Coordinates of C-alpha atoms and ligand atoms in Angstrom, one line a residue:
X1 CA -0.1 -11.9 -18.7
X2 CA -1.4 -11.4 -15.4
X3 CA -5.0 -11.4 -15.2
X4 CA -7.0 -12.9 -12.2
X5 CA -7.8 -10.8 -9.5
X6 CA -6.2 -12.0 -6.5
X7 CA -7.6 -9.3 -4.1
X8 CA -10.9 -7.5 -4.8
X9 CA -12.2 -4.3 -2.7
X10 CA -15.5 -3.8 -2.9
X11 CA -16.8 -0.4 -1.3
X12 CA -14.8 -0.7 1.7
X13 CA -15.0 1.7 4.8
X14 CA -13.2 1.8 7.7
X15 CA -14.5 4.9 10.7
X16 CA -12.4 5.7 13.3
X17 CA -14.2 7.0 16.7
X18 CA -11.9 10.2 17.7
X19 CA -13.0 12.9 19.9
X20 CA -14.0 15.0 17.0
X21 CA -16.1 12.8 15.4
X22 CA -16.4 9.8 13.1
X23 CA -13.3 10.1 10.8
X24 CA -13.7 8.2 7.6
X25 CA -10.7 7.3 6.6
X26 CA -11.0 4.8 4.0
X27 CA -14.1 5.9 2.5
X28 CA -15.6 3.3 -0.1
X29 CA -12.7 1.8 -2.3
X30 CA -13.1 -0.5 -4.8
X31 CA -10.2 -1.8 -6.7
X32 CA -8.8 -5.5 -7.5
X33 CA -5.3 -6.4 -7.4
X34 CA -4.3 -9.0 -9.9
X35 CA -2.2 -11.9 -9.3
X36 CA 1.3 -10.9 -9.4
X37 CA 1.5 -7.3 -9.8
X38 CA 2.4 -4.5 -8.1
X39 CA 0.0 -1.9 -7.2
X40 CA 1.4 1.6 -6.2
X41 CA -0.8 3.4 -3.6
X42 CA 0.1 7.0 -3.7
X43 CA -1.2 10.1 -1.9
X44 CA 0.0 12.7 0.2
X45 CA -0.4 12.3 4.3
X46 CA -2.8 10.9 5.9
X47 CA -5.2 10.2 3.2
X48 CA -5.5 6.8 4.4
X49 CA -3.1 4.6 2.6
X50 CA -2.0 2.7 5.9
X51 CA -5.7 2.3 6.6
X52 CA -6.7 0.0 3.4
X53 CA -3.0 -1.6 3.3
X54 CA -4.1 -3.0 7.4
X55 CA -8.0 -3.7 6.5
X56 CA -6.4 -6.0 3.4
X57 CA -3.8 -8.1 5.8
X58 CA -6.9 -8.2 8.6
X59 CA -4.9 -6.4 10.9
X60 CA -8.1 -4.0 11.0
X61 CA -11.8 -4.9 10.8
X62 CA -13.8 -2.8 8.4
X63 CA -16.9 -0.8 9.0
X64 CA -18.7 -1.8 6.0
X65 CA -17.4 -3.0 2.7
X66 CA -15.6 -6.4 1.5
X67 CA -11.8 -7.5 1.1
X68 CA -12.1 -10.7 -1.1
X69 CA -8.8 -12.6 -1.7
X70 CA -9.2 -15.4 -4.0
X71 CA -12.6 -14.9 -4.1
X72 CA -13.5 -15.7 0.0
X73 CA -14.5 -12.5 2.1
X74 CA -11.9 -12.0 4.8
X75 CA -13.7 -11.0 7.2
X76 CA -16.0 -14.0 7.2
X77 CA -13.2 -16.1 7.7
X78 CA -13.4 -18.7 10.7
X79 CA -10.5 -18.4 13.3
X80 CA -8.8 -21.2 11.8
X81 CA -9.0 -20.0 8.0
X82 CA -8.3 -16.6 9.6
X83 CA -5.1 -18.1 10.9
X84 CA -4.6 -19.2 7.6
X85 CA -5.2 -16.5 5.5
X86 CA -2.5 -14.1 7.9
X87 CA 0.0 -16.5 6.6
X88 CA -0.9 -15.9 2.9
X89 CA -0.5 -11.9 3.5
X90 CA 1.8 -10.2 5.1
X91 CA 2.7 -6.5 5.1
X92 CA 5.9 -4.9 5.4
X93 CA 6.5 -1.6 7.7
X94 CA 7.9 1.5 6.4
X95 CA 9.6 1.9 9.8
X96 CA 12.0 -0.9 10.7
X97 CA 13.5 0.6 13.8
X98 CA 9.9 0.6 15.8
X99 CA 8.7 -2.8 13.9
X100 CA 10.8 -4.9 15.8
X101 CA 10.5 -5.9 18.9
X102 CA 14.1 -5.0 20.2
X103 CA 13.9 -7.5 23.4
X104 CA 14.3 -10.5 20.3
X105 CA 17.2 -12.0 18.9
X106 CA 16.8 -11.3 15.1
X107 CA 16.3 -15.3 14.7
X108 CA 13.3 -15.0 17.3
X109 CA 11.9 -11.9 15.0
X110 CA 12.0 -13.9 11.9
X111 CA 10.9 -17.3 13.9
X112 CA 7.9 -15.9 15.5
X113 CA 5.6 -16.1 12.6
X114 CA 6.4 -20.1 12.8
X115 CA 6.3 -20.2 16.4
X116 CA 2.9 -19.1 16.7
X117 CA 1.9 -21.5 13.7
X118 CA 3.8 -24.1 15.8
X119 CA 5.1 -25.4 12.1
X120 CA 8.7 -26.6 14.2
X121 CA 9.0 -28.2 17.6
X122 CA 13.0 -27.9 17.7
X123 CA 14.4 -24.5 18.5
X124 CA 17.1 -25.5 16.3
X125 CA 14.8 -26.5 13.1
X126 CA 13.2 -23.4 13.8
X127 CA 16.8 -21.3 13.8
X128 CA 17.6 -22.6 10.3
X129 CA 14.4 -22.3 9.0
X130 CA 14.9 -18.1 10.4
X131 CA 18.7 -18.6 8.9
X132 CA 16.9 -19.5 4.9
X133 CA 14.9 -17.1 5.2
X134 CA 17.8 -14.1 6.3
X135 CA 19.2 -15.7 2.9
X136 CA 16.5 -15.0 0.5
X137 CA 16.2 -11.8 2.2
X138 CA 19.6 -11.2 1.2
X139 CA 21.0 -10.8 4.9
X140 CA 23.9 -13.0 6.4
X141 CA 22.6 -15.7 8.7
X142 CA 26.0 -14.2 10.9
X143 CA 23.5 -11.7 12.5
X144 CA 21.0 -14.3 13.5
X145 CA 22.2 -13.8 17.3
X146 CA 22.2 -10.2 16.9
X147 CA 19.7 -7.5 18.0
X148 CA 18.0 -5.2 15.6
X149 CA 19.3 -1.9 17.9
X150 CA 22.9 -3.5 16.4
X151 CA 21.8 -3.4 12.5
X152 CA 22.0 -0.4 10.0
X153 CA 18.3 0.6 8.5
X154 CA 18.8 -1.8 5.6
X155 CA 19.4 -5.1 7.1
X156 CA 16.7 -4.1 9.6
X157 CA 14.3 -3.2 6.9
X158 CA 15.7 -7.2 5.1
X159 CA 14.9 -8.6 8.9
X160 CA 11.0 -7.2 8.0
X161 CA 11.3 -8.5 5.3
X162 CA 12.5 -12.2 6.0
X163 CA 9.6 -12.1 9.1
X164 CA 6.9 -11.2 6.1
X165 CA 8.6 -14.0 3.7
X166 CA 8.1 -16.9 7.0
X167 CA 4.8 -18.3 6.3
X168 CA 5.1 -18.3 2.5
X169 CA 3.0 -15.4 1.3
X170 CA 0.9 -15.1 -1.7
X171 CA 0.4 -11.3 -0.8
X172 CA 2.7 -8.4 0.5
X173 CA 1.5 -4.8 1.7
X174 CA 4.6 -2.7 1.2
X175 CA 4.0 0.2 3.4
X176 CA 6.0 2.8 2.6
X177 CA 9.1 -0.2 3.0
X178 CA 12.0 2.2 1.6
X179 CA 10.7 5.7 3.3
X180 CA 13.0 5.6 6.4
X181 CA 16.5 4.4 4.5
X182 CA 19.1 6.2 2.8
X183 CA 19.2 7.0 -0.9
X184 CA 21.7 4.4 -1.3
X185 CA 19.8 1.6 0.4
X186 CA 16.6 2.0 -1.3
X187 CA 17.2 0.5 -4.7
X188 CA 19.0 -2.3 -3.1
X189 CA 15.9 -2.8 -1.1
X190 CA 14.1 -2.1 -4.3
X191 CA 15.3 -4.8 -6.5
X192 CA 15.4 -6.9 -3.7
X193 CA 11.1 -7.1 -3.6
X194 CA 11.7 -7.3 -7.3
X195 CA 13.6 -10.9 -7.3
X196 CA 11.3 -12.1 -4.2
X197 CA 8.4 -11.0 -6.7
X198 CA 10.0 -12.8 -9.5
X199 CA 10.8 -16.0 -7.2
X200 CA 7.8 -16.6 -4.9
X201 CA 5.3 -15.1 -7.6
X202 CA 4.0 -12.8 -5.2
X203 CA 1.3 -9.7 -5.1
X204 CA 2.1 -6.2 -3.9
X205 CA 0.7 -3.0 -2.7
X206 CA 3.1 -0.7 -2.8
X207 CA 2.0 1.9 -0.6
X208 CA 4.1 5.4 -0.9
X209 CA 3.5 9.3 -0.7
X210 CA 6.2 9.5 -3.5
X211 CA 5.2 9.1 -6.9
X212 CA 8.7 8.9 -8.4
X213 CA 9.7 5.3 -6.2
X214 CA 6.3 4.0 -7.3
X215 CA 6.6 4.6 -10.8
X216 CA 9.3 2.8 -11.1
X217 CA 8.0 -0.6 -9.2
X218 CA 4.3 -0.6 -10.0
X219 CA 1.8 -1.8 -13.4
X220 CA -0.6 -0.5 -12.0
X221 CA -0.7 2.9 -9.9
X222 CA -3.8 4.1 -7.8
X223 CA -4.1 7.7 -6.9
X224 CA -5.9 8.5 -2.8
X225 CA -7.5 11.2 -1.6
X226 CA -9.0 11.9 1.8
X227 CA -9.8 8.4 1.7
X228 CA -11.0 7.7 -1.8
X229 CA -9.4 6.5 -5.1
X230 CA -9.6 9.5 -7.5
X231 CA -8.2 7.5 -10.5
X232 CA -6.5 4.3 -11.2
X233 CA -4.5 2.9 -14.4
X234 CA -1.7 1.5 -16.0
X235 CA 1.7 3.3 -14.7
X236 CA 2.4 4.9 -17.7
X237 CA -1.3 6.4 -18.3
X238 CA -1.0 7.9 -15.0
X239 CA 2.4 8.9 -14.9
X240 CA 2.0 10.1 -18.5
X241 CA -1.4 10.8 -18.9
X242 CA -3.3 11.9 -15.9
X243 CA -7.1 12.6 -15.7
X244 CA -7.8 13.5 -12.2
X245 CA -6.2 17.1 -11.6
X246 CA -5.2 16.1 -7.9
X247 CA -2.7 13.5 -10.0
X248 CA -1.8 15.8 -12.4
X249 CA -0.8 18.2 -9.5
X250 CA 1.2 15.0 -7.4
X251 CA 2.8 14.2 -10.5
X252 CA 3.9 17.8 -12.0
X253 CA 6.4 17.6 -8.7
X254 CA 8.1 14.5 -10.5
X255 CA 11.1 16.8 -12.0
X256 CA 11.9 14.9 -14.6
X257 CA 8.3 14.7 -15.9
X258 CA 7.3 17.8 -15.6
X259 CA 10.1 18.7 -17.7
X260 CA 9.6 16.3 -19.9
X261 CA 6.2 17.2 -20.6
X262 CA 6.7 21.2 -20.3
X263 CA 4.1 21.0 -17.2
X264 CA 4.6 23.4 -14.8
X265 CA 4.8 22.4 -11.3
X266 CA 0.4 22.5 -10.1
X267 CA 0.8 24.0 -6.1
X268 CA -2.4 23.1 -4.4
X269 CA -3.9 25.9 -2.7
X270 CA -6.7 26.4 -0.7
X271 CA -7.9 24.3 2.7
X272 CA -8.0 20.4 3.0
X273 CA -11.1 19.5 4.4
X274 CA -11.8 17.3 7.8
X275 CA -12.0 13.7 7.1
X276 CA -14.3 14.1 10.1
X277 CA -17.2 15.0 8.3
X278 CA -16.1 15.4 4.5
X279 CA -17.6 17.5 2.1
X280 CA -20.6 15.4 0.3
X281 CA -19.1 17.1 -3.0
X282 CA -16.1 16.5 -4.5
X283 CA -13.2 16.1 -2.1
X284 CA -10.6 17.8 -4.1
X285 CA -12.9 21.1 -4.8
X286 CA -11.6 23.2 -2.3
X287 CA -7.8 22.9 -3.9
X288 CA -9.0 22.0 -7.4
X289 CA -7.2 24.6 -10.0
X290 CA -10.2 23.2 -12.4
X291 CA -12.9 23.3 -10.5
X292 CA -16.4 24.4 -11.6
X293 CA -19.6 25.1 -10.7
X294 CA -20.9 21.7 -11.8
X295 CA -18.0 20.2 -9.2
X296 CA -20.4 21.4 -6.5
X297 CA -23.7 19.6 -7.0
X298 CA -22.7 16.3 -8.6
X299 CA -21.5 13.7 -6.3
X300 CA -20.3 10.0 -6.3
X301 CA -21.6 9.3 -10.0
X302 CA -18.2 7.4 -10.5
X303 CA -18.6 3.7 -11.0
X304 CA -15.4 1.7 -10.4
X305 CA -14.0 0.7 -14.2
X306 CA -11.9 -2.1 -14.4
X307 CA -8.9 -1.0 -16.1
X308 CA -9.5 3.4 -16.3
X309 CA -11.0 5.0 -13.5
X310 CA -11.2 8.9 -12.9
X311 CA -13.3 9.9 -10.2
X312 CA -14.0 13.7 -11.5
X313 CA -17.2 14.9 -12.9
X314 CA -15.6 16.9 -15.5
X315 CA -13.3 14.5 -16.9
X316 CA -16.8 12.1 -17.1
X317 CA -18.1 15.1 -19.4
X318 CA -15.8 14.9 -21.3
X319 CA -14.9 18.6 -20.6
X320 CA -11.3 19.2 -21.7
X321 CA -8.7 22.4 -20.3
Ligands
ATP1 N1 -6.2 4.1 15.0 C1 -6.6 5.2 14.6 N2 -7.5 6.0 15.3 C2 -7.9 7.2 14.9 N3 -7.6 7.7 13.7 C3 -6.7 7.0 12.9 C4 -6.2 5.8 13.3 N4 -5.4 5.3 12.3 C5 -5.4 6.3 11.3 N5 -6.2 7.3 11.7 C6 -6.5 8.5 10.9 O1 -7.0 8.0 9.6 C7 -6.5 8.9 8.6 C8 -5.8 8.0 7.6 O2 -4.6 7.6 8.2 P1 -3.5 6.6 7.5 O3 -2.5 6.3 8.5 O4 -4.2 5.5 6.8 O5 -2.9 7.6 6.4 P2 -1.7 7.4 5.4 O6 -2.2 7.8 4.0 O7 -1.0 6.1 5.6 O8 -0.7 8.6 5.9 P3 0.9 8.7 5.9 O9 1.4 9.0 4.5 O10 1.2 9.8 6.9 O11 1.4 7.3 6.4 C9 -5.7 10.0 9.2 O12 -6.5 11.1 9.4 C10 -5.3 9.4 10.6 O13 -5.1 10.4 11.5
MG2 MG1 0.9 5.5 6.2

């Protein structure tokens, strides 16, 4: 079994600047990734799932908190260990028609990675390095020449894909990487991270606002909410067994599920607060079909568990519906 953490979070915050105000969009996440899982990130909109997927490749600084991978704080990394580490983790867009630069070849896509690591001198050693790569991402080398404007979704997406493979990660953020494609594409694109996975032994957050794709890919799924992690388990304890009634409510609109179980679908009423300025109470209060009084007055007493982790006050009671 998998067991070592390979990524740890520890209290990590990242504050953007607007015109409104501080908005906090990743708001004190801990969680560890283990070495060659997949972690599903789910949660609807804008409750900053992008956010912590870019603050774990570096491609945004936090405010305050820690990213350890392997142990060694990110963002104390030098520039040349920095360099280092962006080759070890990679993250994968949800959108490949605006992730790549359509002025490039698809060889000069998948090359750049190596070109800025100057790992080949030859323009040719550097094509057939981009031509293995197109092959493990299960697209013909035939398209090397060709622009991405010129590719369906799918081979577009397996472009991505072949650019994040380049530098040999240890670690992929999936963000969202099957969103934008047809029905039909998805599982090939699907099964396609699963023999990578299998092959190169790699990590992944699998970031999605769908529950029903994650299931299906993830051990381990993590449930956000207006920056937070409400709960985190095993797959089938959250899928099957949710604490937190925000996931109870995201997973009653799995179909299946919900008809499995004889749960009615939950709709969420009520406002969703500001992430500028966020309630110091419980979050999910204002659209909580549990909520009590108690919800009100108790905040944060959640530690982070390592395998369970429900981040509601009533659940920690032991209070039962
Ligand atoms: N560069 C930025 N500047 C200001 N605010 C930002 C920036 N990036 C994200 N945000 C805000 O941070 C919050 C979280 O955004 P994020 O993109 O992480 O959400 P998400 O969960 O990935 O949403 P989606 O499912 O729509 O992709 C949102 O309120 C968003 O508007
Ligand atoms: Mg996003």
């Amino acid at each position: 079994m998998h067991s070592r953490a390979l990524i740890e979070l520890h209290q990590l915050k990242k504050v953007f600047h607007t015109n409104q105000g501080a908005l906090h969009a990743v708001d004190g996440v801990s969680f560890s990734i283990l070495e060659g899982e997949t972690l599903g990130l789910v949660g609807e909109s804008g409750c900053g799932k992008t956010t912590t997927g870019r603050l774990l490749v570096r491609l945004l600084k936090a405010t305050s908190g820690e990213v350890r991978f392997r142990g060694t704080d990110i963002q104390s990394l030098t520039r040349r260990s920095g360099k280092e580490f962006t080759g070890k983790a990679q993250i994968v867009f949800q959108d490949p028609f605006s992730s790549l630069d359509p002025r490039m070849s698809v060889g000069e896509i998948i090359a750049e990675p190596l070109t800025v690591h100057r790992l080949y001198r030859k323009r040719s050693d550097l094509m057939q390095q981009a031509a293995s790569l197109m092959d493990y991402a299960g697209i013909s080398p035939r398209h090397l020449n060709s622009y991405p404007h010129e590719l369906d979704g799918g081979r577009r997406q397996r472009v991505g894909i072949a650019r994040a493979l380049a530098l040999k990660p240890e670690f992929l953020v999936l963000d969202e990487p099957v969103s934008a494609l047809d029905v039909s594409i998805q599982a090939q694109i699907l099964n396609l991270f699963d023999d990578l996975q299998q092959e190169f032994n790699l990590t992944y957050l699998f970031i999605a606002h769908d529950l029903s794709v994650v299931k299906h890919v993830s051990q381990r799924i993590a449930v956000m909410y207006m920056g937070q992690i409400v709960e985190l388990g095993t797959a089938d304890e959250v899928i099957h067994d949710p604490q937190h009634p925000y996931s109870e409510a995201l997973i009653s609109a799995i179909p299946r599920i919900a008809k499995d179980r004889q749960r009615r679908r939950i709709i969420l009423e009520g406002d969703v607060p500001s992430p500028v300025n966020p309630p110091k109470i419980c979050r999910f209060y204002s659209r909580c079909p549990r909520r009590k009084d108690i919800c009100r007055t108790a905040v944060d007493l959640l530690e982070t568990l390592p395998d369970r982790y429900v981040r509601c006050i009533l659940r920690q009671q032991g209070d039962t519906p």
